Amino acid sequence: MKFKTALVGSVLVAAVGYVFYEHFLSDEAKSQIEKLAHSVTEGYSRISEVIESINGQLIEDTSSLPNVQATQQQWQNLGY
């Protein structure tokens, strides 16, 4: 029942928004809303690219890192 209510509410809000956009906003306001939507889309794309580039970086050889060398030395000192 909650899903049905949420769906009907969403459709109603979208319909009211569309009617408001088409009949009550000036051409300047419509162009500003379109610019805002474009800016949000462009910003989302940039953030998505940055996140993808961060996640795509892998360090293949970790043996040269100082903390890895120290940990390996500690394990060797313990007899492993």
XYZ file of C-alpha atoms in Angstrom:
80
model
C 0.000 0.000 0.000
C 2.863 2.408 0.746
C 4.344 1.846 -2.696
C 1.026 2.611 -4.347
C 0.637 5.799 -2.316
C 4.181 6.892 -3.127
C 3.633 6.186 -6.827
C 0.373 8.149 -6.954
C 1.971 10.996 -5.011
C 4.960 11.098 -7.360
C 2.762 11.159 -10.446
C 0.627 13.908 -8.924
C 3.673 16.046 -8.048
C 5.100 15.540 -11.547
C 1.783 16.523 -13.158
C 1.445 19.658 -11.021
C 5.070 20.566 -11.756
C 4.519 20.168 -15.482
C 1.372 22.319 -15.466
C 3.129 24.966 -13.369
C 6.135 24.928 -15.713
C 4.078 25.205 -18.881
C 1.480 27.756 -17.803
C 2.843 29.896 -14.982
C 6.548 30.415 -15.635
C 7.964 33.096 -17.891
C 10.296 32.249 -20.754
C 13.230 33.628 -18.769
C 12.399 31.415 -15.790
C 12.115 28.387 -18.070
C 15.525 29.100 -19.590
C 17.034 29.464 -16.107
C 15.561 26.097 -15.073
C 16.994 24.500 -18.210
C 20.423 26.014 -17.439
C 20.172 24.705 -13.878
C 19.298 21.215 -15.098
C 22.222 21.305 -17.533
C 24.601 22.455 -14.791
C 23.462 19.695 -12.450
C 23.870 17.072 -15.177
C 27.328 18.358 -16.074
C 28.376 18.450 -12.424
C 27.158 14.905 -11.887
C 29.150 13.755 -14.913
C 32.327 15.416 -13.634
C 31.942 13.925 -10.157
C 31.270 10.520 -11.669
C 34.440 10.746 -13.780
C 36.526 11.726 -10.748
C 35.173 8.826 -8.695
C 35.809 6.391 -11.539
C 39.385 7.620 -11.929
C 40.024 7.263 -8.184
C 38.618 3.740 -8.077
C 40.580 2.722 -11.163
C 44.016 3.304 -9.642
C 45.736 0.148 -8.425
C 49.207 -0.293 -6.998
C 50.623 -3.487 -8.449
C 53.895 -3.834 -6.538
C 53.462 -3.034 -2.851
C 56.789 -4.521 -1.724
C 58.584 -1.196 -2.134
C 56.345 0.617 0.345
C 58.024 1.280 3.717
C 55.150 -0.069 5.805
C 55.113 -3.320 3.797
C 58.841 -3.762 4.267
C 58.550 -3.105 8.014
C 55.702 -5.609 8.325
C 57.641 -8.263 6.393
C 60.659 -7.709 8.645
C 58.479 -8.093 11.738
C 57.060 -11.380 10.440
C 60.566 -12.644 9.681
C 61.685 -11.707 13.203
C 58.787 -13.748 14.567
C 59.853 -16.745 12.514
C 57.257 -16.710 9.736
